[in-house]
mmCIF file of C-alpha atoms in Angstrom:
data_model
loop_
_atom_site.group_PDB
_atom_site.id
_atom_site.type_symbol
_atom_site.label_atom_id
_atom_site.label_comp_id
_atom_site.label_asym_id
_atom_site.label_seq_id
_atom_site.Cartn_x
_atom_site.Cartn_y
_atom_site.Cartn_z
ATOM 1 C CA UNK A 1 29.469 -130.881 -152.335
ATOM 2 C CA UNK A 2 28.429 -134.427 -151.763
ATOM 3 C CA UNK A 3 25.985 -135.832 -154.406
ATOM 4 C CA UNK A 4 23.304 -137.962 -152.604
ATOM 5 C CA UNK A 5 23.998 -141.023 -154.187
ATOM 6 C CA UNK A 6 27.142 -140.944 -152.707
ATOM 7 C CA UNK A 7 25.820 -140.903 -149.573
ATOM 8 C CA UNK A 8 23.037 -143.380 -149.721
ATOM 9 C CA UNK A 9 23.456 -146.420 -147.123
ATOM 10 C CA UNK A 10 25.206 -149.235 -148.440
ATOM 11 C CA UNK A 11 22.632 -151.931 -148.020
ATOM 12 C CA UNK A 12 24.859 -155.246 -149.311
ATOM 13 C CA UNK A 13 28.327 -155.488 -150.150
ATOM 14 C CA UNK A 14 30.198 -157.874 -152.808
ATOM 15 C CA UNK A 15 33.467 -159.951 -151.732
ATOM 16 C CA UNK A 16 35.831 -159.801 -155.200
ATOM 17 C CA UNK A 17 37.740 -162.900 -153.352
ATOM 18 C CA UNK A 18 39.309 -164.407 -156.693
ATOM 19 C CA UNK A 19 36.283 -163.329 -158.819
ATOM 20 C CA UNK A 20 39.612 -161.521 -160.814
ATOM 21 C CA UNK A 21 41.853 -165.219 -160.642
ATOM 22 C CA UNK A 22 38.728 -167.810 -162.038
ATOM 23 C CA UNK A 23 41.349 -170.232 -162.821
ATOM 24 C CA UNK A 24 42.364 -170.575 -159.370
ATOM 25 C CA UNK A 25 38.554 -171.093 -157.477
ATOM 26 C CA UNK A 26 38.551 -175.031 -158.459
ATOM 27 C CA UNK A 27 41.801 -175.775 -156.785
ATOM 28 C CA UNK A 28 41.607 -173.306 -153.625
ATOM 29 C CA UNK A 29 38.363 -174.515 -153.184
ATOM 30 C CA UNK A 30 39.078 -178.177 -152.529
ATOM 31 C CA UNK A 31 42.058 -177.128 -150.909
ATOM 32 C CA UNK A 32 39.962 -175.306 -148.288
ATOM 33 C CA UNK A 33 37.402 -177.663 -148.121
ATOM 34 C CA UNK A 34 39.717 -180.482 -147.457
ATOM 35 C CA UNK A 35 41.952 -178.321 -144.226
ATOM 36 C CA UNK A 36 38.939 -177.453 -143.497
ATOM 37 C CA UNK A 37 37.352 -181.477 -142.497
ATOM 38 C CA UNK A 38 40.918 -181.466 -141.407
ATOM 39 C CA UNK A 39 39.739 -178.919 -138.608
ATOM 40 C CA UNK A 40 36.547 -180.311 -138.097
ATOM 41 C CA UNK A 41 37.579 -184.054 -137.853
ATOM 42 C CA UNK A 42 40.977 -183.270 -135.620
ATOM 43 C CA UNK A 43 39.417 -180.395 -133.101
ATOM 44 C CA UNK A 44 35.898 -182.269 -132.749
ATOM 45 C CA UNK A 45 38.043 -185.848 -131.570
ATOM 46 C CA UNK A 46 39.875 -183.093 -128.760
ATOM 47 C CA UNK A 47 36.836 -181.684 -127.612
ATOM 48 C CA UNK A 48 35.122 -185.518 -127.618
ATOM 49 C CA UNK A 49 38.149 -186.856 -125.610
ATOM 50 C CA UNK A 50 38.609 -184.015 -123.362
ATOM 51 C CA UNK A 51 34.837 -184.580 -122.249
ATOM 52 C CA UNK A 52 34.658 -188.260 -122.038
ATOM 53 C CA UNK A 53 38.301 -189.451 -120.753
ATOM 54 C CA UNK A 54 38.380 -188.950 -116.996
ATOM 55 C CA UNK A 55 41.845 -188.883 -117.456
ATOM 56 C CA UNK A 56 42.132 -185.575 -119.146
ATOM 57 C CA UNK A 57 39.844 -183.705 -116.321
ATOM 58 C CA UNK A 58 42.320 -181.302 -115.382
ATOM 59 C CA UNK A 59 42.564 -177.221 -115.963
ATOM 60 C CA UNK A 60 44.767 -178.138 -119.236
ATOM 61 C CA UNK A 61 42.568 -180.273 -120.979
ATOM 62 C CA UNK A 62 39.474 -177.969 -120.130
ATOM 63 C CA UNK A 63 41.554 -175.184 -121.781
ATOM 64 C CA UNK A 64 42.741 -177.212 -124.507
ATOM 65 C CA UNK A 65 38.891 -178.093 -125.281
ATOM 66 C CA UNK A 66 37.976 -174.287 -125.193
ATOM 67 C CA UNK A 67 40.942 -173.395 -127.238
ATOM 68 C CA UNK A 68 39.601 -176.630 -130.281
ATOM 69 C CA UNK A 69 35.698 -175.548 -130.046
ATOM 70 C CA UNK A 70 37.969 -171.511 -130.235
ATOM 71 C CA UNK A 71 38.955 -173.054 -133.205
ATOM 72 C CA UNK A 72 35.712 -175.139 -134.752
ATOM 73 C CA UNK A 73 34.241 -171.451 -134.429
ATOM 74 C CA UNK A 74 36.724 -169.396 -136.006
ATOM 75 C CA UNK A 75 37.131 -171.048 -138.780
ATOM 76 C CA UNK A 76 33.453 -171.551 -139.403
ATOM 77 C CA UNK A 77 32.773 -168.136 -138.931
ATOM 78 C CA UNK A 78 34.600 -167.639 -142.298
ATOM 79 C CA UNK A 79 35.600 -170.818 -144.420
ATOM 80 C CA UNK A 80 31.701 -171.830 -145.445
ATOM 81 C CA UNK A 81 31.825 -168.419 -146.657
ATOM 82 C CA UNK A 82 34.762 -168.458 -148.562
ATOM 83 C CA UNK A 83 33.993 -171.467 -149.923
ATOM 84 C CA UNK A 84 30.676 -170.297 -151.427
ATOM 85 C CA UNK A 85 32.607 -167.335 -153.208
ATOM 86 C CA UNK A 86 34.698 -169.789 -154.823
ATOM 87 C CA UNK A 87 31.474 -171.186 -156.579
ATOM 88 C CA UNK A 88 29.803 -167.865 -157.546
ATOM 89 C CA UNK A 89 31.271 -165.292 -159.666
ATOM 90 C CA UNK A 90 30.646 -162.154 -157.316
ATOM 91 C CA UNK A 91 29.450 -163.015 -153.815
ATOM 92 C CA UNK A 92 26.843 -161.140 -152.481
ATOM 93 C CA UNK A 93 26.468 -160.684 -148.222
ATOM 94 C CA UNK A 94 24.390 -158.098 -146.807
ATOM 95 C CA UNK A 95 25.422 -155.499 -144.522
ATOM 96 C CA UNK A 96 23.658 -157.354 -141.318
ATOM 97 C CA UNK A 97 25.838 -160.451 -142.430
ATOM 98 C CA UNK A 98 28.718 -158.825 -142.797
ATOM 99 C CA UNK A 99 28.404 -157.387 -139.422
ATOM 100 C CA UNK A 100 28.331 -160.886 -137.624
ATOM 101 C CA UNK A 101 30.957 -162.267 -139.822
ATOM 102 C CA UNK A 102 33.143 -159.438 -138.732
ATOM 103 C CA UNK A 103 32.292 -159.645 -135.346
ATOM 104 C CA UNK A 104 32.608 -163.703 -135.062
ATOM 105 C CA UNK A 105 36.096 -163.767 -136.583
ATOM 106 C CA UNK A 106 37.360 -160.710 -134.635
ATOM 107 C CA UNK A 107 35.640 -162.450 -131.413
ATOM 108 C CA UNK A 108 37.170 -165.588 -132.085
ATOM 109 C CA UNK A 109 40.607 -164.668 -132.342
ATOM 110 C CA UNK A 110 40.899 -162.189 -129.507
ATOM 111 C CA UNK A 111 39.723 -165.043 -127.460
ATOM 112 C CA UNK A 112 42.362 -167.062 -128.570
ATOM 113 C CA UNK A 113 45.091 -164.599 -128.008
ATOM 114 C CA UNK A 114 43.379 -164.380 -124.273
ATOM 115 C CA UNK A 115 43.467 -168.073 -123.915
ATOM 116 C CA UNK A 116 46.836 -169.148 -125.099
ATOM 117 C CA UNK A 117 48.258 -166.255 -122.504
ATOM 118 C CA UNK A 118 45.895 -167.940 -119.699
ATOM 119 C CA UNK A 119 47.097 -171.685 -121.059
ATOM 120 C CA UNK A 120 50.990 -170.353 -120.099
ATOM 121 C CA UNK A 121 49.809 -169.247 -116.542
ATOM 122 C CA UNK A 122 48.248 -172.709 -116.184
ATOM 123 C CA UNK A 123 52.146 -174.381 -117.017
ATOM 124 C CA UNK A 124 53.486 -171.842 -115.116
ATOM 125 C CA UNK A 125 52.044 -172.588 -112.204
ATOM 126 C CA UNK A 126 52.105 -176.458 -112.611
ATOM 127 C CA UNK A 127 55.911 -176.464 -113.675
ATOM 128 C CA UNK A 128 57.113 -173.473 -111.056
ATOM 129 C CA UNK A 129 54.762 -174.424 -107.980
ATOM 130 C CA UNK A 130 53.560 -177.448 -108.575
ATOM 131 C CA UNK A 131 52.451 -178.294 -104.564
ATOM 132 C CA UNK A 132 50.108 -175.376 -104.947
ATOM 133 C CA UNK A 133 48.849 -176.537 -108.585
ATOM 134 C CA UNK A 134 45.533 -177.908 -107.297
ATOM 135 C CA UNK A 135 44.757 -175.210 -104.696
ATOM 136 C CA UNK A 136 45.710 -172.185 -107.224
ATOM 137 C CA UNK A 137 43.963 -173.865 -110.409
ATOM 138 C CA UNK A 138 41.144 -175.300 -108.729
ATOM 139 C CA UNK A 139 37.858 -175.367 -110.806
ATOM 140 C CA UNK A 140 36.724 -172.040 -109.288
ATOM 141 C CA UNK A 141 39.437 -170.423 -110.637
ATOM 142 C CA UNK A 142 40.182 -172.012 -114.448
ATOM 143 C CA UNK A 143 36.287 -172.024 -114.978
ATOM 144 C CA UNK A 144 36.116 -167.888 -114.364
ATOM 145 C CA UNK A 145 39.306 -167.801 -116.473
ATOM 146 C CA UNK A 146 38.258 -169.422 -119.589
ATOM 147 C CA UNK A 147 34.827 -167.402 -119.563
ATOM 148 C CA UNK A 148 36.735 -164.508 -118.841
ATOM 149 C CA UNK A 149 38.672 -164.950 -121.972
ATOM 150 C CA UNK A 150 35.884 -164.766 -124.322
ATOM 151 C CA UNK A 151 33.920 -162.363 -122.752
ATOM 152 C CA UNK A 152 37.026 -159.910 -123.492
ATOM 153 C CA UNK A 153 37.187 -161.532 -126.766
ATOM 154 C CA UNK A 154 33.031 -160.724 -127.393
ATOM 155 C CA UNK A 155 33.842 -157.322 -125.495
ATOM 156 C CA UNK A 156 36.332 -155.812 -127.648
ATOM 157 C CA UNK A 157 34.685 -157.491 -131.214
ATOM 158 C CA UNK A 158 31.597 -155.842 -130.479
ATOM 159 C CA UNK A 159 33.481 -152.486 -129.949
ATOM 160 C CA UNK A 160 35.606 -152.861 -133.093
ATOM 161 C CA UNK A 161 32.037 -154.143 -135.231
ATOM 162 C CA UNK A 162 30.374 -151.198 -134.006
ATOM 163 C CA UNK A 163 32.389 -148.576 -134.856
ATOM 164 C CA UNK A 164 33.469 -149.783 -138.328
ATOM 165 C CA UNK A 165 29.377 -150.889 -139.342
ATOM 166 C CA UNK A 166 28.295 -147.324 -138.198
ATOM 167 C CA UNK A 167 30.670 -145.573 -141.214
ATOM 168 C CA UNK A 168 29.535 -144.300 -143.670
ATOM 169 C CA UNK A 169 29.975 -146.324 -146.691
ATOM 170 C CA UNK A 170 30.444 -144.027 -150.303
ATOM 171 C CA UNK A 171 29.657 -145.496 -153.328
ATOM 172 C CA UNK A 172 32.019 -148.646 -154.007
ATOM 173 C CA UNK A 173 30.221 -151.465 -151.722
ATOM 174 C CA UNK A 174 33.039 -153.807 -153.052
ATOM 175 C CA UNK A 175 35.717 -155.607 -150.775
ATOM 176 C CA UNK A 176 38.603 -157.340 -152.056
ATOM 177 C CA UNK A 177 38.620 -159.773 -149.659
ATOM 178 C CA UNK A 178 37.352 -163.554 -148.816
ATOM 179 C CA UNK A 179 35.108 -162.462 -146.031
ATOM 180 C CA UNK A 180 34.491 -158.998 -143.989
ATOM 181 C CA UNK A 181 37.735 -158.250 -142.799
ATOM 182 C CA UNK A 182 37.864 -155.209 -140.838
ATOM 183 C CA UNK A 183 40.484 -153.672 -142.606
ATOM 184 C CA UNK A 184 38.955 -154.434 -145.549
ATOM 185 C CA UNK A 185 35.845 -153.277 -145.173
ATOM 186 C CA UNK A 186 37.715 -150.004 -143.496
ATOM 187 C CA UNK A 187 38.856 -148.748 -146.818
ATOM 188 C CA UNK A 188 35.508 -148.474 -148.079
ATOM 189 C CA UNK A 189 34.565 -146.021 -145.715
ATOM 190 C CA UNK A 190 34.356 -141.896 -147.095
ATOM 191 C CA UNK A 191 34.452 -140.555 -143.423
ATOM 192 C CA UNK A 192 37.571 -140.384 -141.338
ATOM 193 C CA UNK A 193 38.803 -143.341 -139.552
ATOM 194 C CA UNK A 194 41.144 -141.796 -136.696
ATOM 195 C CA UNK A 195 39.103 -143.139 -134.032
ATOM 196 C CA UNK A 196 39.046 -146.855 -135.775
ATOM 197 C CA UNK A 197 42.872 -146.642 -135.655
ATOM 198 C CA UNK A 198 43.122 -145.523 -132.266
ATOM 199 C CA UNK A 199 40.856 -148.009 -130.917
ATOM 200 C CA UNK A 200 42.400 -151.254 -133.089
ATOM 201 C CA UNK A 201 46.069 -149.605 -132.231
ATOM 202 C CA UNK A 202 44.648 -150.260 -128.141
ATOM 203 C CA UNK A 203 43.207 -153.167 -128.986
ATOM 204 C CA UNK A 204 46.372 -155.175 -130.421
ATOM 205 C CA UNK A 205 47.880 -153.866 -127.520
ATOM 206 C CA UNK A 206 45.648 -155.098 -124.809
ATOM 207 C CA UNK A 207 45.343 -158.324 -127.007
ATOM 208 C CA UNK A 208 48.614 -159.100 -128.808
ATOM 209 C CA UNK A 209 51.495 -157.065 -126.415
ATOM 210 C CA UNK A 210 50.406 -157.739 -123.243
ATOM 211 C CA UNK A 211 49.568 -161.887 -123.651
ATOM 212 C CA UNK A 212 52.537 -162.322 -125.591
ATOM 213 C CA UNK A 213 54.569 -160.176 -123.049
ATOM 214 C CA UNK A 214 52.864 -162.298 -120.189
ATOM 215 C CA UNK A 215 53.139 -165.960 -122.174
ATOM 216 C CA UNK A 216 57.125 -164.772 -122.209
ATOM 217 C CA UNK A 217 57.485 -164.067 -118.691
ATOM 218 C CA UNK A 218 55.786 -167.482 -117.930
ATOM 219 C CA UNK A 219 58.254 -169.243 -120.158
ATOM 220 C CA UNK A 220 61.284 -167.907 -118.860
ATOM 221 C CA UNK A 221 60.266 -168.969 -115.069
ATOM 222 C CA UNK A 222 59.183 -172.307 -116.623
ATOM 223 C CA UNK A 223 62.356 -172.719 -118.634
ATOM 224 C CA UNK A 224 64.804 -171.702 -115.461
ATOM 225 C CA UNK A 225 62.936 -174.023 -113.097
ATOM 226 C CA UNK A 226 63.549 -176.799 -115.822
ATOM 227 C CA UNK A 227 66.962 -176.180 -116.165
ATOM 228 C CA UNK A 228 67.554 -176.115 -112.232
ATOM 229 C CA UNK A 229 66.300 -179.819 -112.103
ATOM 230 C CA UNK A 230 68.881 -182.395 -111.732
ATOM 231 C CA UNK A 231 68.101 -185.427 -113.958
ATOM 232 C CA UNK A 232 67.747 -185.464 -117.369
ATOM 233 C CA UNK A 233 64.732 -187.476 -117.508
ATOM 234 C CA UNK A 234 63.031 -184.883 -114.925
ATOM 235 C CA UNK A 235 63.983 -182.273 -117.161
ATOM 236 C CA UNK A 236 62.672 -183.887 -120.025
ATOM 237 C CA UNK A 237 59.266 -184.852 -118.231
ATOM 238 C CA UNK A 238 58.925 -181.276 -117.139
ATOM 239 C CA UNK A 239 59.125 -179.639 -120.840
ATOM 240 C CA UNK A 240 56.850 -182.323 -122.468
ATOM 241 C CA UNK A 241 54.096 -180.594 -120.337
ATOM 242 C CA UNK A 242 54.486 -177.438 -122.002
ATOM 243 C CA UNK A 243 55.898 -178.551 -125.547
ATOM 244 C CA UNK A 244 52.916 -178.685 -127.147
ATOM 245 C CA UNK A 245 51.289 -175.436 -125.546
ATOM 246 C CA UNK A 246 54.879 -173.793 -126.595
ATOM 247 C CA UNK A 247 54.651 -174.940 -130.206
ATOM 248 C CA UNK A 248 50.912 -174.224 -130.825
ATOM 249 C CA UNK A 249 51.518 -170.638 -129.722
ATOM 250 C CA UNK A 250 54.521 -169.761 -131.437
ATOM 251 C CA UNK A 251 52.434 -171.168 -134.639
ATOM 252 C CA UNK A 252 49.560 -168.883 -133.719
ATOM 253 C CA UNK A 253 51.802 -165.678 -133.146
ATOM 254 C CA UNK A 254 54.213 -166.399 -135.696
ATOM 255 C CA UNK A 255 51.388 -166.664 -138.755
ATOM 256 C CA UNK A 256 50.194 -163.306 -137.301
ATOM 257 C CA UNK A 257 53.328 -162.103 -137.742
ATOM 258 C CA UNK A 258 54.273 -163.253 -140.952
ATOM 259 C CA UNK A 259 50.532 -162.369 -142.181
ATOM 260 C CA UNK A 260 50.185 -158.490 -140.946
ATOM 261 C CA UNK A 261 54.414 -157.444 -140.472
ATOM 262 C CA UNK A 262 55.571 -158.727 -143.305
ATOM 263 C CA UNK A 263 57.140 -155.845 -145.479
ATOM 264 C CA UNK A 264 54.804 -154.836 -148.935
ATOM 265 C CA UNK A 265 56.699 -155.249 -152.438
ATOM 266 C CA UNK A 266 58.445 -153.256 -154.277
ATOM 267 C CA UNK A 267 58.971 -155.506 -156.963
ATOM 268 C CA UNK A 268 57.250 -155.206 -160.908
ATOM 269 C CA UNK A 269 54.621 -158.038 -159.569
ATOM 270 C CA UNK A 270 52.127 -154.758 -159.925
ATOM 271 C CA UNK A 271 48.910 -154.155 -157.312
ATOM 272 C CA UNK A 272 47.218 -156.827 -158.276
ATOM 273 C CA UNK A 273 49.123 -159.838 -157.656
ATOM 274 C CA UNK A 274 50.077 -158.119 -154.541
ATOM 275 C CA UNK A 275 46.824 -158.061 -153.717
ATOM 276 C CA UNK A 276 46.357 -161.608 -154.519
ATOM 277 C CA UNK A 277 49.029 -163.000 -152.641
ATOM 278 C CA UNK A 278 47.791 -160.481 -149.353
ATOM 279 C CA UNK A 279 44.802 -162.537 -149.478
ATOM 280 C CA UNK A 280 45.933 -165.779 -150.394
ATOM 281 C CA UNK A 281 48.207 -165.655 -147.300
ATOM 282 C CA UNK A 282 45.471 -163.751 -145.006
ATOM 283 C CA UNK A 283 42.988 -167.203 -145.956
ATOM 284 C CA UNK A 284 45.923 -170.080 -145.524
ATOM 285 C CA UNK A 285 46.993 -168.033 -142.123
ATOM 286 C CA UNK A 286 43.284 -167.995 -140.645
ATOM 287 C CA UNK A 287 43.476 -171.711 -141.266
ATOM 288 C CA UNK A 288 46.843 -173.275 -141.053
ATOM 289 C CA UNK A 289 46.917 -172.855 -137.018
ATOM 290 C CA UNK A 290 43.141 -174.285 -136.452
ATOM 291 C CA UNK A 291 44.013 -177.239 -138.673
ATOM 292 C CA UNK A 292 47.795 -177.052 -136.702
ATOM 293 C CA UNK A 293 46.606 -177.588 -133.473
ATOM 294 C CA UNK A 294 44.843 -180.552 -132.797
ATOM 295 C CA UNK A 295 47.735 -182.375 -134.256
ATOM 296 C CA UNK A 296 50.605 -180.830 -132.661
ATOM 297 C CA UNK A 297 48.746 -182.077 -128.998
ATOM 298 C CA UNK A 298 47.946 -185.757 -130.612
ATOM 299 C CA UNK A 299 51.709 -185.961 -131.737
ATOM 300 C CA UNK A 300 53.578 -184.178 -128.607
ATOM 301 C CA UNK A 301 51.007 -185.126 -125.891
ATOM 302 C CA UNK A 302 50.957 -188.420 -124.179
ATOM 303 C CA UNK A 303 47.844 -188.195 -122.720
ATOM 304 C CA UNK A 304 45.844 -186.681 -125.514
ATOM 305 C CA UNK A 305 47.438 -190.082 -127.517
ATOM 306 C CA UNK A 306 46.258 -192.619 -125.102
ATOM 307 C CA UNK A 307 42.777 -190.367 -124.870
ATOM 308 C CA UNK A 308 42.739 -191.122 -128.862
ATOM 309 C CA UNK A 309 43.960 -194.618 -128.808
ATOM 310 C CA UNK A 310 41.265 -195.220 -126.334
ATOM 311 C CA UNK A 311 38.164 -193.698 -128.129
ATOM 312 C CA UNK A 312 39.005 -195.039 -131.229
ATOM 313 C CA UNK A 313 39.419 -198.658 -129.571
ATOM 314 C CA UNK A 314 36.422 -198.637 -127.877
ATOM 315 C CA UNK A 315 34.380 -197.474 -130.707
ATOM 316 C CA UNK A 316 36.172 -200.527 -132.941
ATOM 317 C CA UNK A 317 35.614 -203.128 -130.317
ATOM 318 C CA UNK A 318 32.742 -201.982 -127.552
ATOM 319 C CA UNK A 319 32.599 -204.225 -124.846
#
């Protein structure tokens, strides 16, 4: 039988982050700190230009501003908190905080993995019908699908929240982990979790299989229809509209790959350094593409360049 303190509601848990690794906190910590002005600084200029250059006042750039405040959001939904566990021994969150934590990260990048499908459609349509661009992405349409994307996003988070927060929670309130990860937080829980596996199993389906299945489709018309045009520099001209999109989401799919399929050791490095390098590379992931992206559209992007150029010379030398 069940003792009763073993049941009692888990009112706070602690995140172990490198409580175990004290040696470490000093140098992660300005590490973070430092990508993480990085993604502030470079994702807050995208969304600035995007807004205030008439230039960039197309579907793209309204996507690309959704996908840098995606971004600003994400990250802050979990660095600040990071951070602070770097400067306290064992950090403390309670179990309403945890809950939003969980929910904003999960949110945040199911909305990305919604938006960077729904970015593809956008070149598809502008690289394989480009006399119907304007009629088929007109502002009635991109507006509906941006909001669309993180409604789903907010949709399934809130699903995924709920059903791990309403566990039961047995004794050990401690999660060796940065923040609330889901999984982490999973493995707490003294009640079975078949129905949590089912419904995340659906969920990476509905939001990892089917945009990456539909951002492939999109590339392979947009590659053919490149490849069927006749002068280099028209083929060139074509790709450059896409590069960028192209590179930031095979960054974005290829850390989630690397983070959650890569096979576990069976080397002598024991559990606990496996443990510490499973978190070290679930923080750099959740931060490498945020900090990633803004900079692969200022270096590949001739538009977002001038947009730059631009702000910064008019904020050097106002008229």
């Amino acid at each position: 039988m069940v003792s009763s303190n073993q049941t009692s509601p888990v009112m706070a848990f602690v995140l172990l982050g490198l409580s175990a690794h004290p040696k470490l906190k000093k140098t992660f910590f300005m590490l973070i700190l430092l990508m993480y002005l990085v993604i502030l600084l470079g994702n807050g200029v995208l969304i600035l230009v995007t807004i205030l250059d008439s230039r960039l006042d197309t579907p793209m750039y309204f996507f690309l501003g959704n996908l840098s405040f995606l971004d600003i959001c994400y990250t802050t939904s979990s660095v600040p908190l990071t951070l602070n566990s770097f400067l306290t021994p064992r950090k403390t969150i309670s179990f309403s905080a945890c809950a939003v934590q969980m929910f904003l990260s999960f949110a945040m990048g199911a909305t990305e993995c919604v938006l960077l499908s729904v970015m593809a459609f956008d070149r598809y349509v502008a690289i394989c019908n480009p006399l119907r661009y304007s009629e088929v992405m007109s502002k009635a349409t991109y507006v509906p699908m941006a909001a669309g994307s993180w409604v789903a996003g907010s949709l399934t988070a809130m699903v995924q929240t709920s059903l791990a927060m309403r566990l039961p929670f047995c004794g050990d309130n401690i999660i060796n982990h940065f923040t609330c990860e889901i999984l982490a937080v999973l493995k707490l829980t003294c009640a079975d979790i078949s129905v949590n596996v089912i419904s995340m199993g659906v969920t990476n389906v509905i939001f990892l299989g089917v945009p990456v299945l539909l951002i492939t489709f999109s590339y392979v018309f947009i590659i053919a229809t490149i490849l069927r045009i006749p002068s280099a520099e028209g083929r060139r001209k074509a790709f450059s509209t896409c590069s960028a999109h192209l590179t930031v989401m095979i960054v974005f799919y290829g850390t989630i790959l690397f983070m959650y399929g890569k096979p576990k050791s069976k080397d002598l490095l024991g559990a606990d350094k496996q443990d510490l390098a499973d978190k070290l590379i679930s923080l750099f992931c959740g931060v490498v593409t945020p900090m990633l992206n803004p900079i692969i559209y200022s270096l590949r992007n001739k538009d977002v360049k001038g947009a730059v150029r631009s702000l910064v010379f008019q904020k050097r030398f106002p008229q």
